CSV table of C-alpha atoms in Angstrom, one decimal:
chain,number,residue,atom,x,y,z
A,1,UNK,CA,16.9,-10.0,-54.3
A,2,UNK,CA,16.0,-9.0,-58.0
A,3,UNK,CA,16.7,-5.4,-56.8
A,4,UNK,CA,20.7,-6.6,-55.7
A,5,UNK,CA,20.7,-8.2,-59.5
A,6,UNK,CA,19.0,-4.9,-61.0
A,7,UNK,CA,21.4,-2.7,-59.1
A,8,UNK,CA,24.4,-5.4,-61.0
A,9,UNK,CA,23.5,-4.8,-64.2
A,10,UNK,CA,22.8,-1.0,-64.3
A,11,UNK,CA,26.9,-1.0,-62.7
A,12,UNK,CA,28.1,-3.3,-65.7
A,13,UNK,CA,25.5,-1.6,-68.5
A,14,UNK,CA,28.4,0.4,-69.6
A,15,UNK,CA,31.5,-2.6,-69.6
A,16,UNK,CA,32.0,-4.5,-72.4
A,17,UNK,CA,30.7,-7.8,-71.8
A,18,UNK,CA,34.2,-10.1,-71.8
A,19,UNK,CA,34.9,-13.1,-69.4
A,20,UNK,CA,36.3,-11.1,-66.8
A,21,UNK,CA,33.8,-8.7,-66.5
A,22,UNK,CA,31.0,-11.5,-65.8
A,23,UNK,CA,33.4,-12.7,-63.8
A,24,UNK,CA,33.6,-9.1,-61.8
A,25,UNK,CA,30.2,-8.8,-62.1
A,26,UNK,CA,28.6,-12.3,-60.6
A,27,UNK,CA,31.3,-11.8,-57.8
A,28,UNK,CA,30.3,-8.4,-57.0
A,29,UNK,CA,26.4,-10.2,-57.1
A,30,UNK,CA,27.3,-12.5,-54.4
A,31,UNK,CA,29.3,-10.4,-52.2
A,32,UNK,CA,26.3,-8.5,-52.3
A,33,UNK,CA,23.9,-11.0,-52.0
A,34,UNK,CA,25.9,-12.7,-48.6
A,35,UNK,CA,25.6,-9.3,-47.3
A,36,UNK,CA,22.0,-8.9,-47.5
A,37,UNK,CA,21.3,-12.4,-46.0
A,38,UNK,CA,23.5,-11.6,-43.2
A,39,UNK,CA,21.8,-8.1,-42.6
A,40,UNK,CA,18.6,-9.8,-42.8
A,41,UNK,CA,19.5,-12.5,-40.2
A,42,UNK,CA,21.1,-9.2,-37.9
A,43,UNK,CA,17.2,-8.5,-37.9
A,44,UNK,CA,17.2,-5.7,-40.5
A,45,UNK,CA,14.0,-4.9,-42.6
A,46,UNK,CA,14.4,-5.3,-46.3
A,47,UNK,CA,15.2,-1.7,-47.3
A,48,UNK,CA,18.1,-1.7,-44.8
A,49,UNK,CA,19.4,-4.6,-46.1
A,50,UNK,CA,19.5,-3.7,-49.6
A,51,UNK,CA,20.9,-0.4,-49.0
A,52,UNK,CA,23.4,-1.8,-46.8
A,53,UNK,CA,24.5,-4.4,-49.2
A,54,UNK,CA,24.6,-1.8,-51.9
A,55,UNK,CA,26.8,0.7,-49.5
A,56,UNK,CA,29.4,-2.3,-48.4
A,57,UNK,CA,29.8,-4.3,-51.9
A,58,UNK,CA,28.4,-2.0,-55.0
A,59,UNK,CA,31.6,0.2,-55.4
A,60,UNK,CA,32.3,-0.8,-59.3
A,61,UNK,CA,35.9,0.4,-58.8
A,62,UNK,CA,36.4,-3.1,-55.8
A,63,UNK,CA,36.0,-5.4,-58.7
A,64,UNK,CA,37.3,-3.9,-62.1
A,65,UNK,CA,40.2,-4.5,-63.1
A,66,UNK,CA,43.0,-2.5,-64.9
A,67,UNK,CA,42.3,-3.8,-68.4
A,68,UNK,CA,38.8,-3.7,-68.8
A,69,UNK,CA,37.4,-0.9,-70.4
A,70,UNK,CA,34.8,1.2,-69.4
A,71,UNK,CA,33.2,4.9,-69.7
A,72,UNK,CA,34.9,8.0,-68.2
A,73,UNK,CA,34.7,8.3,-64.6
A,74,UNK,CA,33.4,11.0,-64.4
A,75,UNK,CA,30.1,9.7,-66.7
A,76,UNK,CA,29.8,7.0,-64.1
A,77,UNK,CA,29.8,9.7,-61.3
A,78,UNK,CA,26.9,11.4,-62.9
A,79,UNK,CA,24.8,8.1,-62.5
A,80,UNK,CA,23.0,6.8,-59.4
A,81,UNK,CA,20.7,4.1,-58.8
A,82,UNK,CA,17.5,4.0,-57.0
A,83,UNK,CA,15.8,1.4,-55.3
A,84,UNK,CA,11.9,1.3,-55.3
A,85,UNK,CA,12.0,2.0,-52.0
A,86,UNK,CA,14.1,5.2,-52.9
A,87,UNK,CA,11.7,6.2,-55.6
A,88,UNK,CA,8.5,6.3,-53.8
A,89,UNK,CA,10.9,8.0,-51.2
A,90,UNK,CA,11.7,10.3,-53.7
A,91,UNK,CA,8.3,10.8,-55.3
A,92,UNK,CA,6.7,11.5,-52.4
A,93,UNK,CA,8.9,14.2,-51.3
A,94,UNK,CA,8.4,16.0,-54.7
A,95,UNK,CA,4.8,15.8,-54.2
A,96,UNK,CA,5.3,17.8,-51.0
A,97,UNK,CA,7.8,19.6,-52.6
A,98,UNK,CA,5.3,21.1,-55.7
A,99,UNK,CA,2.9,21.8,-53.3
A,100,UNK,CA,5.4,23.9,-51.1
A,101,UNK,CA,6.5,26.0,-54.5
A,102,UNK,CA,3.3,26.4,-55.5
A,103,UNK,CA,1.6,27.9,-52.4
A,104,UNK,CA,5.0,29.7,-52.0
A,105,UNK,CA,4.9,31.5,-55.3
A,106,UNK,CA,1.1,31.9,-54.5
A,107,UNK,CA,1.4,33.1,-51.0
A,108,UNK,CA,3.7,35.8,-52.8
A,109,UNK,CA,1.3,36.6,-55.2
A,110,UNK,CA,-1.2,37.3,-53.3
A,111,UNK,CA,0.6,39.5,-50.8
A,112,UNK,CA,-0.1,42.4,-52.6
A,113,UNK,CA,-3.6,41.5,-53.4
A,114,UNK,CA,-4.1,40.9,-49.8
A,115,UNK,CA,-2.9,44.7,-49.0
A,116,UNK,CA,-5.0,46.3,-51.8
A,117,UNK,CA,-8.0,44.5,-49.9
A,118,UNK,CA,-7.0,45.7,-47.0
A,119,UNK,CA,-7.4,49.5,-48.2
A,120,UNK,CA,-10.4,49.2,-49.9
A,121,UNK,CA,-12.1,47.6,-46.6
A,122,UNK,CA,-10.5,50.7,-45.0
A,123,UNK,CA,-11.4,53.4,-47.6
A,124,UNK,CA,-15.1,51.6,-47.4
A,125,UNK,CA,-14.9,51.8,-43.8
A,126,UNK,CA,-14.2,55.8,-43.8
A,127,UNK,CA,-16.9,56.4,-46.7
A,128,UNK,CA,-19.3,54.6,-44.4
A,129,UNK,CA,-18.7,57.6,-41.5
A,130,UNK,CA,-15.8,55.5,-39.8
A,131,UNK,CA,-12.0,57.1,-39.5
A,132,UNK,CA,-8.7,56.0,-41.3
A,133,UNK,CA,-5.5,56.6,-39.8
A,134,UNK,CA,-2.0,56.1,-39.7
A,135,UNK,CA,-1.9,53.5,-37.6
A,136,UNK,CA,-4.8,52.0,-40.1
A,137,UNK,CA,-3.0,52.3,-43.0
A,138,UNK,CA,0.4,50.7,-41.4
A,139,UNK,CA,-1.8,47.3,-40.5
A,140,UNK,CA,-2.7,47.1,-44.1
A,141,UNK,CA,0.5,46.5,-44.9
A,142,UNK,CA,0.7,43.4,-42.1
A,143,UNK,CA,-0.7,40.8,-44.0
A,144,UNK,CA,1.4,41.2,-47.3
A,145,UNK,CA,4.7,40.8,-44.9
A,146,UNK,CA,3.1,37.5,-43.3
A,147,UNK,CA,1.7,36.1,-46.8
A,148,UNK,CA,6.0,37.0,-48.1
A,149,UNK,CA,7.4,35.6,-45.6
A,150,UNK,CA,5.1,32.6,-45.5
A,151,UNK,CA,6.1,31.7,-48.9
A,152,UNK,CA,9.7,32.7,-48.4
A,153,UNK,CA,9.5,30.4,-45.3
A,154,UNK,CA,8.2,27.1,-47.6
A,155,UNK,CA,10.8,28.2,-50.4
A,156,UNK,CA,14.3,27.7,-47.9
A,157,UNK,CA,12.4,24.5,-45.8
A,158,UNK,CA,11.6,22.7,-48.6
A,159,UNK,CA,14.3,23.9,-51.1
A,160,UNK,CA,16.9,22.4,-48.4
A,161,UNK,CA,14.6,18.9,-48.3
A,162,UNK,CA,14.9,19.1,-52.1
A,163,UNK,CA,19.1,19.3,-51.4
A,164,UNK,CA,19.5,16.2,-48.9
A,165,UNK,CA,18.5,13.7,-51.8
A,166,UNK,CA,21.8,14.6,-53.9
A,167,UNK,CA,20.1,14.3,-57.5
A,168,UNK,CA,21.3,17.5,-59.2
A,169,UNK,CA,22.6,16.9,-62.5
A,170,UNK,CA,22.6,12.8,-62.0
A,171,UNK,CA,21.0,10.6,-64.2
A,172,UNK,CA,18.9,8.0,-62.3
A,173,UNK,CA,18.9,4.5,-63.1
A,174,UNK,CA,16.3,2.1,-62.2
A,175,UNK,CA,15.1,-1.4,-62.6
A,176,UNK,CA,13.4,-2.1,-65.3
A,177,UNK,CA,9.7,-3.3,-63.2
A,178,UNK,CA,10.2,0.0,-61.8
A,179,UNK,CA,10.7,2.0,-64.8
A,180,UNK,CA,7.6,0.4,-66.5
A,181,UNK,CA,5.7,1.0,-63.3
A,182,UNK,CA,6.9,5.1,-63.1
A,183,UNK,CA,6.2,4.7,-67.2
A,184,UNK,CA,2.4,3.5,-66.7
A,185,UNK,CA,1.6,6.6,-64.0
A,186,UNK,CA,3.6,8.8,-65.8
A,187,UNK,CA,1.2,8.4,-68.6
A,188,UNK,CA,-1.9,8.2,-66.4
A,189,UNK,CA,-1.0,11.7,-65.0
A,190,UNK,CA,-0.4,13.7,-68.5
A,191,UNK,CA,-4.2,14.1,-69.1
A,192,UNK,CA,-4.4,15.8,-65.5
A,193,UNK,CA,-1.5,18.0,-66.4
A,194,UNK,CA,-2.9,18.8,-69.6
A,195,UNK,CA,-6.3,20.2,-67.7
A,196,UNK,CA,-4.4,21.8,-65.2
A,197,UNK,CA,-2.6,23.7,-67.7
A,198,UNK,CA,-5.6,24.3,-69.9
A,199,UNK,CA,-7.1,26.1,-66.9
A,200,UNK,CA,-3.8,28.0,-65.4
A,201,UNK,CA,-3.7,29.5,-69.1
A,202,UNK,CA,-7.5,30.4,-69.2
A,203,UNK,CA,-7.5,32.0,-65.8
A,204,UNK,CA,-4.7,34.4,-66.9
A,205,UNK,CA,-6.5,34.9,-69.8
A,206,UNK,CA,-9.3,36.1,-67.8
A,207,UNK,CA,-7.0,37.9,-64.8
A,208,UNK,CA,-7.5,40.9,-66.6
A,209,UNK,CA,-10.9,40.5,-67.9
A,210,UNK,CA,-11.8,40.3,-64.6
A,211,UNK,CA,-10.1,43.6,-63.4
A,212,UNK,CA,-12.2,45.3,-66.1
A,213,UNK,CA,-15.6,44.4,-65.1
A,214,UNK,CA,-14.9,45.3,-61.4
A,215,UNK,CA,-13.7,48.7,-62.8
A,216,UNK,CA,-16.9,48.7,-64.9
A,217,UNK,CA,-19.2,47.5,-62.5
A,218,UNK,CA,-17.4,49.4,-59.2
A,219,UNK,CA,-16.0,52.2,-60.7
A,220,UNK,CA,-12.0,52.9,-61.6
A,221,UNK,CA,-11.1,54.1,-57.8
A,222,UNK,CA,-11.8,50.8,-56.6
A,223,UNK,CA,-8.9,48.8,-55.1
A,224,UNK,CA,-11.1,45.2,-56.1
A,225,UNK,CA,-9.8,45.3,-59.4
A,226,UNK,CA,-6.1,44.3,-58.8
A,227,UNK,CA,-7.3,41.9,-55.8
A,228,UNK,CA,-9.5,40.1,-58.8
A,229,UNK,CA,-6.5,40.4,-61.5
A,230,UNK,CA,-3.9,39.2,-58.4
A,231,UNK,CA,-6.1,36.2,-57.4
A,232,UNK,CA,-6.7,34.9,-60.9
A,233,UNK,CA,-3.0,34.9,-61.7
A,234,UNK,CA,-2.0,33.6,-58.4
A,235,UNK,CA,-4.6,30.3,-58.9
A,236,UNK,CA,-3.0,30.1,-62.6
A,237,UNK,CA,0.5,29.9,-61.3
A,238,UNK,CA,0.0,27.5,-58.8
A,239,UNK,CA,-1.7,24.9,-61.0
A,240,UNK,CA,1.3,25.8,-63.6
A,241,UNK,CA,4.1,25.2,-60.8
A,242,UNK,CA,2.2,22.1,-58.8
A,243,UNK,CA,1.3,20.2,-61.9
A,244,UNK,CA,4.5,20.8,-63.9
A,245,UNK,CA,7.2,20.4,-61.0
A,246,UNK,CA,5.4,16.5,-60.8
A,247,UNK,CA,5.6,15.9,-64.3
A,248,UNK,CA,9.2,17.4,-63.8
A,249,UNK,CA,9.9,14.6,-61.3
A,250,UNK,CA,8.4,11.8,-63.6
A,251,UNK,CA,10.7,13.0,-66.6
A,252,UNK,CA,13.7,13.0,-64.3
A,253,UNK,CA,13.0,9.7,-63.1
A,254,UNK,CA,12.9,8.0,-66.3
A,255,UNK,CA,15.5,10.1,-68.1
A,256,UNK,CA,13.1,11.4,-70.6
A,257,UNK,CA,12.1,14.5,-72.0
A,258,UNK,CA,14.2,17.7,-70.7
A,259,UNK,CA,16.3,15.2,-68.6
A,260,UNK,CA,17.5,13.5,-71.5
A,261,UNK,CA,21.1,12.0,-71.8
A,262,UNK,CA,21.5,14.5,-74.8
A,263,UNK,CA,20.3,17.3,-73.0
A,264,UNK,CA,22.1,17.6,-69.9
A,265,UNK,CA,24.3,20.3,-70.9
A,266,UNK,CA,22.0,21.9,-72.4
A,267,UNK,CA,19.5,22.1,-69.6
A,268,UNK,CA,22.5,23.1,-67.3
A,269,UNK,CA,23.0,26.6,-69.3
A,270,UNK,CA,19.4,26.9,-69.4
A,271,UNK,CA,19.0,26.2,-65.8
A,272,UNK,CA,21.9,28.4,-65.1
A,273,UNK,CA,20.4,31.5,-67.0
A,274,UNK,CA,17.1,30.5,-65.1
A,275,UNK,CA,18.8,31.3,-61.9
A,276,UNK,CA,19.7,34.9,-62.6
A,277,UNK,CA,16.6,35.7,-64.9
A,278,UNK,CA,13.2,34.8,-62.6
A,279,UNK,CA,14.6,36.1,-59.1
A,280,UNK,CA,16.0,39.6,-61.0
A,281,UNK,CA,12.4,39.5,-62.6
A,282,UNK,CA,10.9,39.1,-58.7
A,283,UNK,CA,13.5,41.8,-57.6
A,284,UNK,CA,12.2,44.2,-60.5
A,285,UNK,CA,8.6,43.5,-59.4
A,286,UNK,CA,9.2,44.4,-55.3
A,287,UNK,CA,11.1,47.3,-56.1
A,288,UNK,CA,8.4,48.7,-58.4
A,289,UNK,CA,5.5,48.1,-56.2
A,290,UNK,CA,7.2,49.2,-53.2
A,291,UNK,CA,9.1,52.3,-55.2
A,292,UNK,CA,6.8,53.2,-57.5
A,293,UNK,CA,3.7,51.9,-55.9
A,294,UNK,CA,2.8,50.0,-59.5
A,295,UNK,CA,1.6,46.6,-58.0
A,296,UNK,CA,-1.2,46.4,-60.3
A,297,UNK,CA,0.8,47.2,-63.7
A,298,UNK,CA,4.6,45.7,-62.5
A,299,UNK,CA,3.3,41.8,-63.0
A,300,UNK,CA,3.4,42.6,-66.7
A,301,UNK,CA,7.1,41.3,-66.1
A,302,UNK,CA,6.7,38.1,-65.4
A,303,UNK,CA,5.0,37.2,-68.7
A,304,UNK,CA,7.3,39.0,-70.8
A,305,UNK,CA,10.5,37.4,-69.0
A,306,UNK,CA,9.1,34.2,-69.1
A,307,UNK,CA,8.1,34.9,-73.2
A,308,UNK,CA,12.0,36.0,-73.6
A,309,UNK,CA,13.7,33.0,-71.7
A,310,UNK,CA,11.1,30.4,-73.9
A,311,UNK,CA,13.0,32.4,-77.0
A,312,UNK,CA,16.0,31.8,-75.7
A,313,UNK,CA,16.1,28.6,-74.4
A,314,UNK,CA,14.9,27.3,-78.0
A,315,UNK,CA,17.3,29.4,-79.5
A,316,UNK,CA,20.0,28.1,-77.5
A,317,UNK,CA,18.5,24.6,-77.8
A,318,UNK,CA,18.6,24.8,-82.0
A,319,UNK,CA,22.1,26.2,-81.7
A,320,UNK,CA,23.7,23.5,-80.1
A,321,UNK,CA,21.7,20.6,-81.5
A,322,UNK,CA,23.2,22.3,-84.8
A,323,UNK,CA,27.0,22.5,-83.4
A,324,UNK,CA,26.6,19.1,-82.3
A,325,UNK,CA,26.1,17.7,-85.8
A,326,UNK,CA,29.0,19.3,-87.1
């Protein structure tokens, strides 16, 4: 029941608190409450009760009336409430969800890494007195499609998951035992963040260290050298994009950090900018390793893009935190 009371006040935060707002507000509590008691005695479980209560009395605009003020509609609109049930929903999904985008983007990655393997075991197989072919050559190119479309494949299934829970550009509200809860791990996971990003950032570092030695150590023909530079990157990536999509969903959650009150319109240009930016940087990349055959030199682009939009978005950032305080 303290989840029906919770849900009450988050609805009335925002309403000056007059007589006939309490009034409002401890009739919209009991409505609610009768509800769930009769669901419950219907032989509902608990979370069906609660979110049927909420569906059949928690409309704010059933009890206000004309003369009490309140914020913009539309701000209200832009606000939803989760249960605890919902948020370990929620949480758990975007667990799933990181790990989708990470092996996605990695899957991606190591397409190309995969194909450069495959013609070095082929140009070994030929040096050792064996035969390349055609045919040969064309299976090379078999596992970069499958490792594309793989990711591709995680990228529409779980980007269409991530679309059914209806929290684009809301603010969440919780209860406040769950916000201190989602506080406490929130906290607890930043150290493992902080290593995984430590490591992402050494083993990019070290991508092209790697590609060196092989060239030192195997000569500069050898096609081990991007497969080395590709797989280092790839791992980096995927610790950046599994470990910072989770603290992505903690931040949303609370309403802290990027998903601020005073930095929703912000992040919305950003975001928007985002969106045309990284997949014309991906386009760039295909069309020069497939065009130009530059696999090994074309990922350049992704740190130099990713460099620019970090410019930008502080830029932008210290631009309108400056028109603001006019």
């Amino acid at each position: 029941m303290d989840t029906l009371k919770n849900y009450v006040d988050s609805v009335f935060a925002n309403l000056l608190k007059t007589p006939e707002v309490l009034e409002q507000k401890n009739a919209m509590l009991r409505k609610m409450q009768n509800k769930y008691q009769q669901l419950k005695s219907d032989g509902k479980s608990e979370h069906e009760a609660i979110s049927g209560a909420i569906a059949a009395h928690g409309n704010i605009d059933d009890f206000t009336v004309p003369d009490i003020p309140f914020t913009p509609a539309e701000h209200l609109q832009n606000e939803v409430y989760l249960t605890p049930e919902q948020v370990d929903e929620y949480i758990d999904h975007r667990h799933h969800f990181a790990w989708a985008m990470a092996t996605g983007v990695f899957l991606c990655i190591m397409g190309p890494a995969s194909l450069f393997l495959g013609q070095y075991l082929a140009g070994y197989r030929d040096g050792q007195g064996g035969r390349t072919s055609e045919m040969l050559d064309i299976l090379t190119l078999v596992p970069l499609f499958i490792f594309v479309a793989a990711g591709v494949a995680l990228f529409i299934l779980y980007g269409m998951k991530e679309q059914q829970f209806e929290l684009e550009e809301k603010r969440i509200k919780l209860d406040s035992t769950t916000y201190s809860r989602l506080k406490a791990e929130h906290k607890a996971f930043r150290p493992r963040l902080a290593v995984a990003v430590a490591t992402g950032v050494a083993l990019c570092i070290l991508a092209p260290v790697s590609m060196l030695l092989s060239v030192v150590l195997l000569g500069e023909e050898n096609g081990l050298s991007l497969v080395f530079l590709l797989s280092f990157i790839a791992i980096g990536v995927f610790l950046f994009i599994f470990y910072g999509i989770q603290d992505e969903t903690y931040e949303k959650l609370l309403s802290i950090g990027e998903f601020a009150k005073d930095k929703a319109e912000k992040n919305k240009v950003v975001g928007i900018v985002a969106g045309v930016v990284f997949p014309l940087a991906a386009a760039i990349y295909l069309i020069a390793g497939f065009v130009y055959y530059a696999w090994g030199s074309a990922w350049i682009i992704f740190p130099i893009v990713g460099i620019l939009f970090g410019i930008f978005a502080t830029v932008y950032n210290g631009y309108a935190d400056l028109k603001k305080k006019k």
